[in-house]
GROMACS .gro file of C-alpha atoms in nm:
model
  336
    1UNK     CA    1  20.127   3.443  25.132
    2UNK     CA    2  19.999   3.823  25.133
    3UNK     CA    3  20.026   4.086  24.868
    4UNK     CA    4  20.152   4.047  24.476
    5UNK     CA    5  20.426   3.770  24.545
    6UNK     CA    6  20.191   3.456  24.401
    7UNK     CA    7  19.968   3.630  24.088
    8UNK     CA    8  20.321   3.714  23.971
    9UNK     CA    9  20.418   3.373  23.980
   10UNK     CA   10  20.160   3.212  23.807
   11UNK     CA   11  20.170   3.517  23.549
   12UNK     CA   12  20.589   3.492  23.516
   13UNK     CA   13  20.751   3.188  23.706
   14UNK     CA   14  20.779   2.995  23.355
   15UNK     CA   15  20.959   3.249  23.140
   16UNK     CA   16  21.149   3.341  23.459
   17UNK     CA   17  21.304   2.980  23.479
   18UNK     CA   18  21.509   3.011  23.185
   19UNK     CA   19  21.659   3.383  23.364
   20UNK     CA   20  21.791   3.225  23.670
   21UNK     CA   21  22.147   3.395  23.629
   22UNK     CA   22  22.555   3.167  23.656
   23UNK     CA   23  22.563   3.322  23.979
   24UNK     CA   24  22.399   3.017  24.053
   25UNK     CA   25  22.709   2.774  24.086
   26UNK     CA   26  22.845   3.005  24.335
   27UNK     CA   27  22.919   2.916  24.708
   28UNK     CA   28  22.621   2.795  24.970
   29UNK     CA   29  22.679   3.081  25.197
   30UNK     CA   30  22.682   3.467  25.098
   31UNK     CA   31  23.013   3.584  25.184
   32UNK     CA   32  23.176   3.885  25.106
   33UNK     CA   33  23.238   3.701  24.806
   34UNK     CA   34  22.881   3.705  24.691
   35UNK     CA   35  22.894   3.997  24.476
   36UNK     CA   36  22.495   4.127  24.561
   37UNK     CA   37  22.636   4.120  24.968
   38UNK     CA   38  22.885   4.467  24.996
   39UNK     CA   39  22.628   4.716  24.779
   40UNK     CA   40  22.336   4.508  25.047
   41UNK     CA   41  22.579   4.567  25.385
   42UNK     CA   42  22.666   4.978  25.294
   43UNK     CA   43  22.223   5.030  25.194
   44UNK     CA   44  22.153   4.836  25.528
   45UNK     CA   45  22.421   5.079  25.757
   46UNK     CA   46  22.312   5.396  25.588
   47UNK     CA   47  21.933   5.354  25.549
   48UNK     CA   48  21.912   5.213  25.886
   49UNK     CA   49  22.198   5.219  26.052
   50UNK     CA   50  22.302   4.849  26.079
   51UNK     CA   51  22.666   4.760  26.149
   52UNK     CA   52  22.804   4.659  25.848
   53UNK     CA   53  23.027   4.384  26.042
   54UNK     CA   54  22.671   4.224  26.223
   55UNK     CA   55  22.551   4.254  25.836
   56UNK     CA   56  22.784   4.042  25.690
   57UNK     CA   57  22.832   3.770  25.973
   58UNK     CA   58  22.437   3.713  25.930
   59UNK     CA   59  22.452   3.670  25.539
   60UNK     CA   60  22.782   3.451  25.636
   61UNK     CA   61  22.557   3.197  25.799
   62UNK     CA   62  22.247   3.243  25.534
   63UNK     CA   63  22.264   2.919  25.298
   64UNK     CA   64  22.143   2.943  24.917
   65UNK     CA   65  21.875   2.665  24.879
   66UNK     CA   66  21.837   2.516  24.509
   67UNK     CA   67  21.511   2.390  24.671
   68UNK     CA   68  21.395   2.712  24.663
   69UNK     CA   69  21.465   2.849  24.345
   70UNK     CA   70  21.341   2.559  24.177
   71UNK     CA   71  21.026   2.632  24.399
   72UNK     CA   72  21.004   2.999  24.283
   73UNK     CA   73  21.152   2.892  23.914
   74UNK     CA   74  20.755   2.679  23.901
   75UNK     CA   75  20.460   2.859  23.852
   76UNK     CA   76  20.333   2.878  24.244
   77UNK     CA   77  20.046   2.632  24.191
   78UNK     CA   78  19.915   2.459  23.887
   79UNK     CA   79  19.608   2.596  23.696
   80UNK     CA   80  19.300   2.385  23.847
   81UNK     CA   81  18.971   2.483  23.716
   82UNK     CA   82  18.768   2.608  24.027
   83UNK     CA   83  18.628   2.289  24.156
   84UNK     CA   84  18.928   2.119  24.183
   85UNK     CA   85  19.109   2.424  24.380
   86UNK     CA   86  18.841   2.458  24.579
   87UNK     CA   87  18.872   2.093  24.692
   88UNK     CA   88  19.267   2.178  24.829
   89UNK     CA   89  19.107   2.408  25.083
   90UNK     CA   90  18.725   2.301  25.183
   91UNK     CA   91  18.690   1.985  25.305
   92UNK     CA   92  18.535   1.919  25.653
   93UNK     CA   93  18.888   1.864  25.869
   94UNK     CA   94  18.944   2.208  25.779
   95UNK     CA   95  18.604   2.394  25.885
   96UNK     CA   96  18.625   2.095  26.224
   97UNK     CA   97  18.941   2.263  26.261
   98UNK     CA   98  18.822   2.650  26.227
   99UNK     CA   99  18.555   2.565  26.491
  100UNK     CA  100  18.781   2.429  26.733
  101UNK     CA  101  19.063   2.739  26.688
  102UNK     CA  102  18.713   3.025  26.727
  103UNK     CA  103  18.658   2.792  27.024
  104UNK     CA  104  18.969   2.803  27.206
  105UNK     CA  105  19.009   3.178  27.113
  106UNK     CA  106  18.652   3.315  27.130
  107UNK     CA  107  18.772   3.614  27.304
  108UNK     CA  108  19.088   3.701  27.095
  109UNK     CA  109  18.822   3.725  26.801
  110UNK     CA  110  18.572   3.866  26.923
  111UNK     CA  111  18.768   4.136  27.109
  112UNK     CA  112  18.922   4.189  26.700
  113UNK     CA  113  18.552   4.203  26.596
  114UNK     CA  114  18.527   4.537  26.783
  115UNK     CA  115  18.818   4.682  26.769
  116UNK     CA  116  18.951   4.660  26.388
  117UNK     CA  117  18.573   4.580  26.243
  118UNK     CA  118  18.614   4.276  26.091
  119UNK     CA  119  18.438   3.918  26.176
  120UNK     CA  120  18.570   3.601  26.337
  121UNK     CA  121  18.523   3.382  26.064
  122UNK     CA  122  18.710   3.581  25.779
  123UNK     CA  123  19.021   3.570  26.046
  124UNK     CA  124  18.940   3.192  26.072
  125UNK     CA  125  18.959   3.076  25.681
  126UNK     CA  126  19.286   3.364  25.604
  127UNK     CA  127  19.440   3.149  25.922
  128UNK     CA  128  19.311   2.804  25.770
  129UNK     CA  129  19.373   2.846  25.444
  130UNK     CA  130  19.739   2.958  25.495
  131UNK     CA  131  19.834   2.797  25.721
  132UNK     CA  132  19.576   2.476  25.809
  133UNK     CA  133  19.555   2.744  26.125
  134UNK     CA  134  19.922   2.743  26.232
  135UNK     CA  135  20.001   2.386  26.151
  136UNK     CA  136  20.196   2.400  25.813
  137UNK     CA  137  20.348   2.759  25.924
  138UNK     CA  138  20.705   2.648  25.651
  139UNK     CA  139  21.008   2.502  25.766
  140UNK     CA  140  21.231   2.728  25.516
  141UNK     CA  141  21.461   2.945  25.748
  142UNK     CA  142  21.345   3.328  25.683
  143UNK     CA  143  21.703   3.441  25.584
  144UNK     CA  144  21.802   3.120  25.320
  145UNK     CA  145  21.485   3.236  25.109
  146UNK     CA  146  21.517   3.598  25.146
  147UNK     CA  147  21.868   3.586  25.056
  148UNK     CA  148  21.872   3.324  24.799
  149UNK     CA  149  21.607   3.513  24.600
  150UNK     CA  150  21.711   3.857  24.680
  151UNK     CA  151  22.060   3.742  24.573
  152UNK     CA  152  22.037   3.516  24.319
  153UNK     CA  153  21.705   3.545  24.168
  154UNK     CA  154  21.704   3.831  23.933
  155UNK     CA  155  21.333   3.795  23.803
  156UNK     CA  156  21.293   4.010  24.130
  157UNK     CA  157  21.598   4.040  24.345
  158UNK     CA  158  21.534   4.391  24.399
  159UNK     CA  159  21.132   4.344  24.608
  160UNK     CA  160  21.351   4.063  24.780
  161UNK     CA  161  21.636   4.221  24.900
  162UNK     CA  162  21.360   4.475  24.989
  163UNK     CA  163  21.199   4.217  25.200
  164UNK     CA  164  21.561   4.111  25.365
  165UNK     CA  165  21.551   4.436  25.482
  166UNK     CA  166  21.260   4.499  25.593
  167UNK     CA  167  21.324   4.097  25.832
  168UNK     CA  168  21.637   4.270  25.970
  169UNK     CA  169  21.443   4.536  26.093
  170UNK     CA  170  21.145   4.349  26.231
  171UNK     CA  171  21.424   4.104  26.437
  172UNK     CA  172  21.568   4.450  26.529
  173UNK     CA  173  21.315   4.576  26.683
  174UNK     CA  174  21.152   4.257  26.812
  175UNK     CA  175  21.510   4.142  26.917
  176UNK     CA  176  21.479   3.788  26.747
  177UNK     CA  177  21.753   3.607  26.648
  178UNK     CA  178  21.715   3.652  26.280
  179UNK     CA  179  21.823   3.239  26.193
  180UNK     CA  180  21.607   3.118  26.395
  181UNK     CA  181  21.284   3.192  26.212
  182UNK     CA  182  21.128   3.001  25.991
  183UNK     CA  183  20.818   3.023  25.715
  184UNK     CA  184  20.764   2.935  25.322
  185UNK     CA  185  21.003   2.894  25.040
  186UNK     CA  186  20.881   3.330  24.952
  187UNK     CA  187  20.987   3.450  25.348
  188UNK     CA  188  20.578   3.470  25.418
  189UNK     CA  189  20.575   3.377  25.806
  190UNK     CA  190  20.399   3.263  26.087
  191UNK     CA  191  20.032   3.267  26.157
  192UNK     CA  192  19.844   3.416  25.836
  193UNK     CA  193  20.219   3.448  25.648
  194UNK     CA  194  20.339   3.810  25.662
  195UNK     CA  195  20.568   3.872  25.431
  196UNK     CA  196  20.835   4.162  25.654
  197UNK     CA  197  20.682   4.422  25.502
  198UNK     CA  198  20.364   4.361  25.644
  199UNK     CA  199  20.497   4.239  25.964
  200UNK     CA  200  20.614   4.613  25.979
  201UNK     CA  201  20.345   4.723  25.853
  202UNK     CA  202  20.041   4.528  25.998
  203UNK     CA  203  20.152   4.315  26.271
  204UNK     CA  204  20.023   4.405  26.649
  205UNK     CA  205  20.055   4.343  26.991
  206UNK     CA  206  19.721   4.226  27.047
  207UNK     CA  207  19.796   4.034  27.352
  208UNK     CA  208  19.977   4.327  27.473
  209UNK     CA  209  20.335   4.185  27.615
  210UNK     CA  210  20.508   4.352  27.434
  211UNK     CA  211  20.530   4.151  27.122
  212UNK     CA  212  20.416   4.131  26.821
  213UNK     CA  213  20.417   3.794  26.789
  214UNK     CA  214  20.255   3.577  26.466
  215UNK     CA  215  20.423   3.319  26.454
  216UNK     CA  216  20.407   3.173  26.804
  217UNK     CA  217  20.092   3.352  26.981
  218UNK     CA  218  19.751   3.333  26.785
  219UNK     CA  219  19.618   3.645  26.982
  220UNK     CA  220  19.889   3.848  26.817
  221UNK     CA  221  19.840   3.647  26.475
  222UNK     CA  222  19.455   3.738  26.503
  223UNK     CA  223  19.465   4.115  26.617
  224UNK     CA  224  19.720   4.168  26.300
  225UNK     CA  225  19.520   3.932  26.042
  226UNK     CA  226  19.265   4.170  26.160
  227UNK     CA  227  19.411   4.469  26.141
  228UNK     CA  228  19.545   4.421  25.782
  229UNK     CA  229  19.178   4.314  25.703
  230UNK     CA  230  19.072   4.670  25.854
  231UNK     CA  231  19.376   4.871  25.702
  232UNK     CA  232  19.269   4.773  25.313
  233UNK     CA  233  18.923   4.901  25.391
  234UNK     CA  234  18.692   4.586  25.516
  235UNK     CA  235  18.342   4.704  25.555
  236UNK     CA  236  18.173   4.507  25.867
  237UNK     CA  237  17.826   4.263  25.834
  238UNK     CA  238  17.824   4.394  25.428
  239UNK     CA  239  17.805   4.052  25.122
  240UNK     CA  240  18.135   3.931  24.988
  241UNK     CA  241  18.029   3.751  24.672
  242UNK     CA  242  17.685   3.693  24.470
  243UNK     CA  243  17.574   3.360  24.184
  244UNK     CA  244  17.466   3.461  23.934
  245UNK     CA  245  17.310   3.361  23.622
  246UNK     CA  246  17.383   3.471  23.300
  247UNK     CA  247  17.132   3.496  22.930
  248UNK     CA  248  17.168   3.636  22.605
  249UNK     CA  249  17.493   3.658  22.363
  250UNK     CA  250  17.612   3.962  22.528
  251UNK     CA  251  17.667   3.848  22.863
  252UNK     CA  252  18.019   3.754  22.808
  253UNK     CA  253  18.088   4.116  22.805
  254UNK     CA  254  18.071   4.164  23.145
  255UNK     CA  255  18.380   3.939  23.297
  256UNK     CA  256  18.588   4.216  23.412
  257UNK     CA  257  18.920   3.981  23.604
  258UNK     CA  258  19.082   4.053  23.214
  259UNK     CA  259  19.094   4.434  23.329
  260UNK     CA  260  19.218   4.334  23.668
  261UNK     CA  261  19.052   4.305  23.983
  262UNK     CA  262  18.997   4.632  24.081
  263UNK     CA  263  18.786   4.707  23.786
  264UNK     CA  264  18.503   4.760  23.868
  265UNK     CA  265  18.089   4.750  23.693
  266UNK     CA  266  17.757   4.841  23.800
  267UNK     CA  267  17.528   4.603  23.841
  268UNK     CA  268  17.284   4.824  23.644
  269UNK     CA  269  17.545   4.779  23.351
  270UNK     CA  270  17.564   4.407  23.383
  271UNK     CA  271  17.158   4.327  23.368
  272UNK     CA  272  17.167   4.489  23.095
  273UNK     CA  273  17.414   4.285  22.924
  274UNK     CA  274  17.213   3.949  23.075
  275UNK     CA  275  17.353   3.921  23.447
  276UNK     CA  276  17.062   3.840  23.732
  277UNK     CA  277  17.216   3.808  24.044
  278UNK     CA  278  17.074   3.560  24.286
  279UNK     CA  279  16.967   3.843  24.545
  280UNK     CA  280  16.837   4.179  24.497
  281UNK     CA  281  17.146   4.413  24.460
  282UNK     CA  282  17.117   4.787  24.411
  283UNK     CA  283  17.213   4.913  23.990
  284UNK     CA  284  17.497   5.134  24.093
  285UNK     CA  285  17.659   4.822  24.324
  286UNK     CA  286  18.007   4.841  24.152
  287UNK     CA  287  18.092   4.473  24.115
  288UNK     CA  288  18.361   4.233  23.957
  289UNK     CA  289  18.208   3.994  23.774
  290UNK     CA  290  18.339   3.619  23.731
  291UNK     CA  291  18.313   3.301  23.558
  292UNK     CA  292  18.427   2.942  23.759
  293UNK     CA  293  18.452   2.583  23.601
  294UNK     CA  294  18.243   2.403  23.845
  295UNK     CA  295  18.310   1.986  23.648
  296UNK     CA  296  17.988   2.029  23.514
  297UNK     CA  297  17.868   2.363  23.488
  298UNK     CA  298  18.002   2.696  23.466
  299UNK     CA  299  17.914   2.901  23.780
  300UNK     CA  300  17.869   3.339  23.718
  301UNK     CA  301  17.932   3.510  24.032
  302UNK     CA  302  17.946   3.891  24.097
  303UNK     CA  303  18.241   4.045  24.383
  304UNK     CA  304  18.142   4.297  24.576
  305UNK     CA  305  18.376   4.550  24.785
  306UNK     CA  306  18.469   4.293  25.064
  307UNK     CA  307  18.574   4.035  24.802
  308UNK     CA  308  18.852   4.286  24.662
  309UNK     CA  309  18.979   4.320  24.988
  310UNK     CA  310  19.042   3.995  25.003
  311UNK     CA  311  19.217   4.003  24.713
  312UNK     CA  312  19.474   4.194  24.826
  313UNK     CA  313  19.554   3.916  25.074
  314UNK     CA  314  19.613   3.760  24.727
  315UNK     CA  315  19.557   3.874  24.397
  316UNK     CA  316  19.317   3.557  24.334
  317UNK     CA  317  18.981   3.573  24.324
  318UNK     CA  318  18.995   3.185  24.313
  319UNK     CA  319  19.165   3.251  24.676
  320UNK     CA  320  18.917   3.552  24.784
  321UNK     CA  321  18.634   3.327  24.710
  322UNK     CA  322  18.746   2.988  24.871
  323UNK     CA  323  18.823   3.201  25.198
  324UNK     CA  324  18.460   3.312  25.171
  325UNK     CA  325  18.328   3.006  25.103
  326UNK     CA  326  18.529   2.896  25.364
  327UNK     CA  327  18.468   3.137  25.618
  328UNK     CA  328  18.065   3.102  25.606
  329UNK     CA  329  18.111   2.694  25.670
  330UNK     CA  330  18.265   2.744  25.929
  331UNK     CA  331  18.094   3.012  26.081
  332UNK     CA  332  17.736   2.780  25.987
  333UNK     CA  333  17.909   2.502  26.135
  334UNK     CA  334  17.935   2.685  26.483
  335UNK     CA  335  17.605   2.735  26.479
  336UNK     CA  336  17.651   3.088  26.443
   0.00000   0.00000   0.00000
């Protein structure tokens, strides 16, 4: 899923499970009796000009889903070492399906590279990791997911009510039945798993048929994912990550993830701490430095600007690295 949902869940979900509201005992539908419905309806009228009765009728058909509350109250993913996490996404089948998807949509991918400056393999890796090239786009009604989390999940209610607003706006804009769209338990949608605010900001009508359809149209999904990366300053053709070796007693001072994914350190500084990149990098190149558990040994990596851009899609360096490595393997398998 995009943006910062998954990172927040990893940090706070165990505690959030204890904070679930007594409202969980309320009825399954979001009728006017629910205390959060009336303020939301008024906000939709005041902010977006929605007819209040129309919004009330939609919410009355939304269902609170215990399975969604249970899913979000657990960590989004079990804490795994790198060598286990990587095996989930880097598989022969996922690589082969990526090549097949590339062959099927080669023209759209080439045009996305020309228009947005994003290589085909990066778009393929994102769609491959998120939904296995559209095979697993999520089975929850989006209105159920966002209503459940927006009205009955206090730790993140404000965020998800905002997403519910964006969802209703996008369905009005695109003339789509809000009750018909499905996605993840957190309301992420379509081939690239955009949350509603990302859809409004980055989805594009790449085949120019008048609809920004990321749910059923792989061409629009390709263009939208490429636009997302372009808007987050992807640099075409630049290195994403470089493996390194370490020596001495000071190398651990170079780790940057404890300072956030936006923390930067220069290659020159890392060299002084005992880091040696596997390829030549200029000393003034700004990188993030991190360690992975590869099972029987540790791996040390330097992430450059483009790795940071991938983390804007999902705030996890392991996620960014599987996207990067899957992209490289798809390109190699296609003989590019």
